[in-house]
CSV table of N, CA and C in Angstrom, one decimal:
chain,number,residue,atom,x,y,z
A,106,UNK,N,134.1,51.8,27.0
A,106,UNK,CA,133.0,52.9,27.3
A,106,UNK,C,132.3,53.6,26.1
A,107,UNK,N,131.1,53.6,26.3
A,107,UNK,CA,130.6,54.6,25.1
A,107,UNK,C,129.7,55.6,25.8
A,108,UNK,N,129.7,57.0,25.3
A,108,UNK,CA,129.0,58.3,25.8
A,108,UNK,C,128.1,58.4,24.6
A,109,UNK,N,126.9,58.4,24.9
A,109,UNK,CA,125.7,59.1,23.8
A,109,UNK,C,125.1,60.4,24.5
A,110,UNK,N,125.0,61.2,23.6
A,110,UNK,CA,124.2,62.5,23.6
A,110,UNK,C,123.4,63.0,23.0
A,111,UNK,N,122.1,63.0,23.2
A,111,UNK,CA,120.6,63.2,22.1
A,111,UNK,C,120.5,64.4,22.2
A,112,UNK,N,120.3,65.0,21.0
A,112,UNK,CA,119.4,66.2,20.8
A,112,UNK,C,118.2,66.3,19.7
A,113,UNK,N,117.4,67.5,19.4
A,113,UNK,CA,116.7,67.5,18.4
A,113,UNK,C,115.5,67.4,19.1
A,114,UNK,N,115.4,67.2,20.1
A,114,UNK,CA,113.7,66.9,20.4
A,114,UNK,C,113.0,68.2,20.8
A,115,UNK,N,111.8,68.5,20.8
A,115,UNK,CA,111.1,70.0,20.9
A,115,UNK,C,109.5,69.9,20.8
A,116,UNK,N,108.8,70.8,20.9
A,116,UNK,CA,107.4,70.8,20.9
A,116,UNK,C,107.1,70.8,19.0
A,117,UNK,N,106.3,70.0,18.4
A,117,UNK,CA,105.8,69.9,17.2
A,117,UNK,C,104.2,69.7,17.2
A,118,UNK,N,103.7,70.6,15.8
A,118,UNK,CA,102.2,70.2,16.0
A,118,UNK,C,102.0,68.9,15.2
A,119,UNK,N,100.7,68.2,15.7
A,119,UNK,CA,100.4,66.8,14.6
A,119,UNK,C,100.5,67.4,13.0
A,120,UNK,N,101.1,66.3,12.3
A,120,UNK,CA,101.6,66.2,11.2
A,120,UNK,C,102.7,66.5,10.8
A,121,UNK,N,104.0,67.3,11.9
A,121,UNK,CA,104.8,67.9,11.7
A,121,UNK,C,105.9,66.9,11.9
A,122,UNK,N,107.8,67.5,11.8
A,122,UNK,CA,108.8,66.7,11.6
A,122,UNK,C,109.6,67.0,12.3
A,123,UNK,N,110.1,66.2,13.2
A,123,UNK,CA,111.5,66.3,13.9
A,123,UNK,C,112.5,65.5,13.3
A,124,UNK,N,113.7,66.1,13.4
A,124,UNK,CA,115.4,65.2,13.8
A,124,UNK,C,115.7,65.1,14.4
A,125,UNK,N,115.9,63.8,15.1
A,125,UNK,CA,117.0,63.8,16.3
A,125,UNK,C,118.4,63.0,16.1
A,126,UNK,N,119.0,63.3,17.2
A,126,UNK,CA,120.3,63.4,16.7
A,126,UNK,C,121.0,62.6,17.8
A,127,UNK,N,121.7,61.3,18.0
A,127,UNK,CA,122.4,60.8,18.9
A,127,UNK,C,124.4,60.7,18.5
A,128,UNK,N,124.8,61.4,19.4
A,128,UNK,CA,126.3,61.6,19.0
A,128,UNK,C,126.9,60.9,20.1
A,129,UNK,N,127.6,59.9,19.6
A,129,UNK,CA,128.3,58.5,20.2
A,129,UNK,C,129.7,59.2,20.4
A,130,UNK,N,130.6,59.0,21.6
A,130,UNK,CA,131.8,59.0,21.4
A,130,UNK,C,132.6,57.7,22.5
A,131,UNK,N,133.8,57.7,22.4
A,131,UNK,CA,134.4,56.4,23.2
A,131,UNK,C,134.8,55.6,22.2
A,132,UNK,N,134.3,54.3,22.8
A,132,UNK,CA,134.9,53.1,22.3
A,132,UNK,C,133.6,52.3,21.0
A,133,UNK,N,133.8,53.4,20.0
A,133,UNK,CA,132.6,53.4,19.1
A,133,UNK,C,132.6,52.3,18.3
A,134,UNK,N,133.9,51.9,17.8
A,134,UNK,CA,134.5,50.8,16.8
A,134,UNK,C,133.9,49.4,17.7
A,135,UNK,N,133.6,49.2,19.1
A,135,UNK,CA,133.0,47.8,19.3
A,135,UNK,C,131.6,47.7,19.2
A,136,UNK,N,131.2,48.9,18.7
A,136,UNK,CA,129.3,48.7,18.7
A,136,UNK,C,129.2,48.0,17.5
A,137,UNK,N,127.9,47.2,18.0
A,137,UNK,CA,126.9,46.0,16.9
A,137,UNK,C,126.2,47.1,16.4
A,138,UNK,N,125.5,48.1,16.8
A,138,UNK,CA,124.7,48.9,16.3
A,138,UNK,C,124.1,50.0,17.5
A,139,UNK,N,122.6,50.5,17.0
A,139,UNK,CA,122.4,51.6,17.5
A,139,UNK,C,121.1,51.3,17.6
A,140,UNK,N,120.2,52.1,18.5
A,140,UNK,CA,118.8,51.9,18.2
A,140,UNK,C,118.4,53.1,18.9
A,141,UNK,N,116.8,53.4,18.5
A,141,UNK,CA,115.9,54.5,19.5
A,141,UNK,C,114.8,53.7,20.3
A,142,UNK,N,114.6,53.9,21.5
A,142,UNK,CA,113.7,54.0,21.9
A,142,UNK,C,113.0,55.1,22.5
A,143,UNK,N,111.6,54.8,23.3
A,143,UNK,CA,110.9,56.1,23.9
A,143,UNK,C,109.8,55.5,25.0
A,144,UNK,N,109.5,56.4,25.6
A,144,UNK,CA,109.0,56.2,27.0
A,144,UNK,C,108.0,57.6,27.0
A,145,UNK,N,106.8,56.9,27.0
A,145,UNK,CA,105.7,57.8,27.4
A,145,UNK,C,105.3,58.1,28.8
A,146,UNK,N,104.8,58.9,29.2
A,146,UNK,CA,104.6,59.3,30.5
A,146,UNK,C,103.3,58.1,31.2
A,147,UNK,N,103.8,57.6,31.8
A,147,UNK,CA,103.0,56.4,32.6
A,147,UNK,C,103.2,55.1,31.9
A,148,UNK,N,104.0,55.0,31.0
A,148,UNK,CA,103.9,53.4,30.0
A,148,UNK,C,105.8,53.4,30.1
A,149,UNK,N,105.8,51.8,29.9
A,149,UNK,CA,107.1,51.2,29.5
A,149,UNK,C,108.0,51.8,28.3
A,150,UNK,N,108.9,51.7,28.7
A,150,UNK,CA,110.2,52.2,27.4
A,150,UNK,C,109.9,51.1,26.5
A,151,UNK,N,109.7,51.7,24.8
A,151,UNK,CA,109.3,50.7,23.9
A,151,UNK,C,110.4,50.9,22.9
A,152,UNK,N,110.6,50.1,22.1
A,152,UNK,CA,111.8,49.8,21.0
A,152,UNK,C,111.1,50.7,20.0
A,153,UNK,N,111.7,51.5,19.2
A,153,UNK,CA,111.0,52.0,17.8
A,153,UNK,C,111.9,51.6,16.5
A,154,UNK,N,113.4,51.7,16.6
A,154,UNK,CA,114.5,51.5,15.7
A,154,UNK,C,115.7,50.9,15.8
A,155,UNK,N,116.3,50.6,15.0
A,155,UNK,CA,117.5,49.7,14.8
A,155,UNK,C,118.3,50.3,13.9
A,156,UNK,N,119.6,50.4,13.9
A,156,UNK,CA,120.0,50.3,12.6
A,156,UNK,C,121.5,49.4,12.8
A,157,UNK,N,121.9,48.4,12.5
A,157,UNK,CA,123.2,47.8,12.7
A,157,UNK,C,124.6,48.3,12.0
A,158,UNK,N,125.6,47.3,12.5
A,158,UNK,CA,126.6,47.8,11.8
A,158,UNK,C,126.7,47.7,10.5
A,159,UNK,N,125.9,46.6,9.8
A,159,UNK,CA,126.3,46.3,8.2
A,159,UNK,C,125.1,47.5,7.7
A,160,UNK,N,124.2,48.2,8.4
A,160,UNK,CA,123.6,49.2,7.4
A,160,UNK,C,121.8,48.6,7.7
A,161,UNK,N,121.8,47.5,8.1
A,161,UNK,CA,120.5,46.8,8.2
A,161,UNK,C,119.6,48.1,9.2
A,162,UNK,N,118.1,48.2,8.6
A,162,UNK,CA,117.2,48.9,9.7
A,162,UNK,C,116.0,48.0,10.0
A,163,UNK,N,115.8,48.2,11.1
A,163,UNK,CA,114.2,48.1,11.4
A,163,UNK,C,113.6,48.6,12.4
A,164,UNK,N,112.1,48.2,12.2
A,164,UNK,CA,111.3,49.5,13.0
A,164,UNK,C,110.0,48.7,13.2
A,165,UNK,N,109.9,49.4,14.5
A,165,UNK,CA,108.2,48.6,15.5
A,165,UNK,C,107.3,49.2,14.6
A,166,UNK,N,106.3,48.5,14.6
A,166,UNK,CA,105.1,48.7,13.6
A,166,UNK,C,104.5,49.9,14.1
A,167,UNK,N,104.6,50.7,15.1
A,167,UNK,CA,103.7,52.1,15.7
A,167,UNK,C,104.6,53.0,14.8
A,168,UNK,N,105.9,52.9,14.0
A,168,UNK,CA,106.6,54.1,13.6
A,168,UNK,C,107.1,53.6,11.9
A,169,UNK,N,106.9,52.5,11.6
A,169,UNK,CA,107.0,52.1,10.4
A,169,UNK,C,106.3,52.7,9.2
A,170,UNK,N,107.0,53.0,8.5
A,170,UNK,CA,107.0,54.1,7.4
A,170,UNK,C,106.8,55.5,7.5
A,171,UNK,N,106.7,55.7,8.7
A,171,UNK,CA,106.7,57.8,9.3
A,171,UNK,C,108.2,58.0,9.7
A,172,UNK,N,108.9,56.9,10.3
A,172,UNK,CA,110.2,57.4,10.8
A,172,UNK,C,111.3,56.6,10.0
A,173,UNK,N,112.5,57.0,10.0
A,173,UNK,CA,113.9,56.8,9.3
A,173,UNK,C,114.7,56.9,10.4
A,174,UNK,N,115.5,56.0,10.5
A,174,UNK,CA,117.0,55.6,11.4
A,174,UNK,C,117.7,55.7,10.4
A,175,UNK,N,118.9,56.4,10.4
A,175,UNK,CA,120.1,56.8,9.6
A,175,UNK,C,121.2,56.9,10.3
A,176,UNK,N,122.6,57.1,9.8
A,176,UNK,CA,123.8,57.4,10.5
A,176,UNK,C,124.7,57.8,9.4
A,177,UNK,N,125.5,58.8,10.2
A,177,UNK,CA,126.7,59.4,9.8
A,177,UNK,C,128.2,59.1,10.2
A,178,UNK,N,128.7,57.5,9.8
A,178,UNK,CA,129.8,57.0,10.3
A,178,UNK,C,131.1,58.0,10.5
A,179,UNK,N,131.0,58.9,9.5
A,179,UNK,CA,132.2,60.3,9.9
A,179,UNK,C,131.7,60.6,11.1
A,180,UNK,N,130.6,61.3,11.4
A,180,UNK,CA,130.4,61.9,12.5
A,180,UNK,C,130.0,61.3,13.8
A,181,UNK,N,130.1,60.0,13.5
A,181,UNK,CA,129.7,58.8,15.1
A,181,UNK,C,128.2,59.3,15.3
A,182,UNK,N,127.3,59.6,14.4
A,182,UNK,CA,126.0,60.0,14.9
A,182,UNK,C,125.1,59.3,14.0
A,183,UNK,N,124.1,59.0,14.9
A,183,UNK,CA,122.8,58.3,14.3
A,183,UNK,C,121.6,59.2,14.6
A,184,UNK,N,120.6,59.4,13.7
A,184,UNK,CA,119.7,59.9,13.6
A,184,UNK,C,118.3,59.3,13.4
A,185,UNK,N,117.3,60.2,13.7
A,185,UNK,CA,115.9,59.4,13.6
A,185,UNK,C,114.9,60.5,13.2
A,186,UNK,N,114.7,60.4,12.0
A,186,UNK,CA,113.8,61.3,11.3
A,186,UNK,C,112.2,61.1,11.3
A,187,UNK,N,111.9,61.8,11.9
A,187,UNK,CA,110.5,61.4,12.4
A,187,UNK,C,109.1,62.3,11.6
A,188,UNK,N,108.4,61.7,10.8
A,188,UNK,CA,107.6,62.5,9.8
A,188,UNK,C,106.3,62.3,10.2
A,189,UNK,N,105.1,63.0,9.9
A,189,UNK,CA,103.7,62.4,10.5
A,189,UNK,C,103.7,62.6,11.7
A,190,UNK,N,104.1,63.0,12.5
A,190,UNK,CA,104.1,62.8,13.6
A,190,UNK,C,103.0,62.8,14.3
A,191,UNK,N,102.1,62.3,15.4
A,191,UNK,CA,100.9,62.1,16.1
A,191,UNK,C,101.2,62.4,17.6
A,192,UNK,N,100.1,62.7,18.1
A,192,UNK,CA,100.2,63.0,19.7
A,192,UNK,C,100.5,61.9,20.4
A,193,UNK,N,100.4,60.9,20.0
A,193,UNK,CA,100.9,59.6,20.4
A,193,UNK,C,102.0,59.1,20.5
A,194,UNK,N,102.7,59.9,19.7
A,194,UNK,CA,104.5,59.8,19.5
A,194,UNK,C,104.9,60.7,20.6
A,195,UNK,N,104.4,61.4,21.5
A,195,UNK,CA,104.7,62.2,22.3
A,195,UNK,C,105.7,61.3,23.6
A,196,UNK,N,106.8,61.2,23.8
A,196,UNK,CA,107.4,60.5,24.7
A,196,UNK,C,108.9,61.3,24.9
A,197,UNK,N,109.7,60.7,25.6
A,197,UNK,CA,111.2,61.0,26.1
A,197,UNK,C,111.6,59.8,25.1
A,198,UNK,N,112.9,60.4,24.2
A,198,UNK,CA,113.4,59.4,23.1
A,198,UNK,C,114.9,59.0,23.6
A,199,UNK,N,115.3,57.9,23.6
A,199,UNK,CA,116.3,57.7,24.2
A,199,UNK,C,117.4,56.9,23.1
A,200,UNK,N,118.6,57.2,22.9
A,200,UNK,CA,119.6,56.4,22.0
A,200,UNK,C,120.1,55.6,23.0
A,201,UNK,N,120.3,54.5,22.3
A,201,UNK,CA,120.9,53.2,22.8
A,201,UNK,C,122.2,52.6,21.8
A,202,UNK,N,123.0,52.0,22.4
A,202,UNK,CA,124.1,51.6,21.6
A,202,UNK,C,124.7,50.4,22.0
A,203,UNK,N,124.8,49.3,21.1
A,203,UNK,CA,125.1,48.0,22.1
A,203,UNK,C,126.4,47.3,21.6
A,204,UNK,N,126.9,46.7,22.3
A,204,UNK,CA,127.9,45.7,21.6
A,204,UNK,C,127.8,44.3,22.4
A,205,UNK,N,128.7,43.5,22.2
A,205,UNK,CA,128.6,42.2,22.7
A,205,UNK,C,128.2,42.0,24.3
A,206,UNK,N,127.6,42.0,24.9
A,206,UNK,CA,127.4,41.7,26.3
A,206,UNK,C,127.1,43.4,26.7
A,207,UNK,N,127.2,44.1,26.1
A,207,UNK,CA,127.1,45.5,26.9
A,207,UNK,C,126.1,46.4,26.3
A,208,UNK,N,125.6,47.4,26.7
A,208,UNK,CA,124.6,47.9,26.1
A,208,UNK,C,125.0,49.6,27.1
A,209,UNK,N,124.4,51.0,26.3
A,209,UNK,CA,124.9,51.8,26.7
A,209,UNK,C,123.7,53.2,26.3
A,210,UNK,N,123.2,54.0,26.9
A,210,UNK,CA,122.4,54.9,26.9
A,210,UNK,C,122.4,56.3,27.2
A,211,UNK,N,121.6,57.2,26.3
A,211,UNK,CA,121.7,58.6,26.4
A,211,UNK,C,120.8,59.0,27.6
A,212,UNK,N,120.7,60.2,27.7
A,212,UNK,CA,120.0,60.9,28.5
A,212,UNK,C,118.5,61.1,28.6
A,213,UNK,N,118.2,61.1,27.0
A,213,UNK,CA,116.7,61.5,26.5
A,213,UNK,C,116.8,62.5,26.0
A,214,UNK,N,116.0,62.7,25.3
A,214,UNK,CA,115.5,64.0,24.6
A,214,UNK,C,113.7,64.4,24.6
A,215,UNK,N,113.0,65.0,24.8
A,215,UNK,CA,111.7,65.0,25.1
A,215,UNK,C,111.0,65.5,23.6
A,216,UNK,N,110.3,64.7,23.2
A,216,UNK,CA,109.4,65.2,21.8
A,216,UNK,C,107.9,65.0,22.4
A,217,UNK,N,107.2,66.3,22.1
A,217,UNK,CA,105.9,66.7,22.4
A,217,UNK,C,105.4,67.2,21.1
A,218,UNK,N,104.2,66.2,20.7
A,218,UNK,CA,103.1,66.4,19.5
A,218,UNK,C,102.1,67.0,20.0
A,219,UNK,N,101.6,68.5,20.1
A,219,UNK,CA,100.6,68.8,20.2
A,219,UNK,C,100.2,70.0,19.4
A,220,UNK,N,98.7,70.3,19.5
A,220,UNK,CA,98.7,71.7,18.9
A,220,UNK,C,98.3,72.7,19.6
């Protein structure tokens, strides 16, 4: 089992930045990677970014060039640095961890981009 705890959400003005954190605990050595998803009000959850065990990162077109996913292996923590935020980035952001045949989710953290 893996437990995930997100933090770092909040209210930010358009053009601003936030950094989300996702701390993992439990059987983290079994993981193949971690990802960030987001869900805006009235919309389906959508994938934003992934970092796999080898360090390769991928991004959705909607966040590419503005968001950066990274990790600190010593702290078992994955980050999502979000720059140039737009009102349409407003959503609950979820951390996901995945292994063969398994996936784990955090409780989510709210990000609101508004003036």
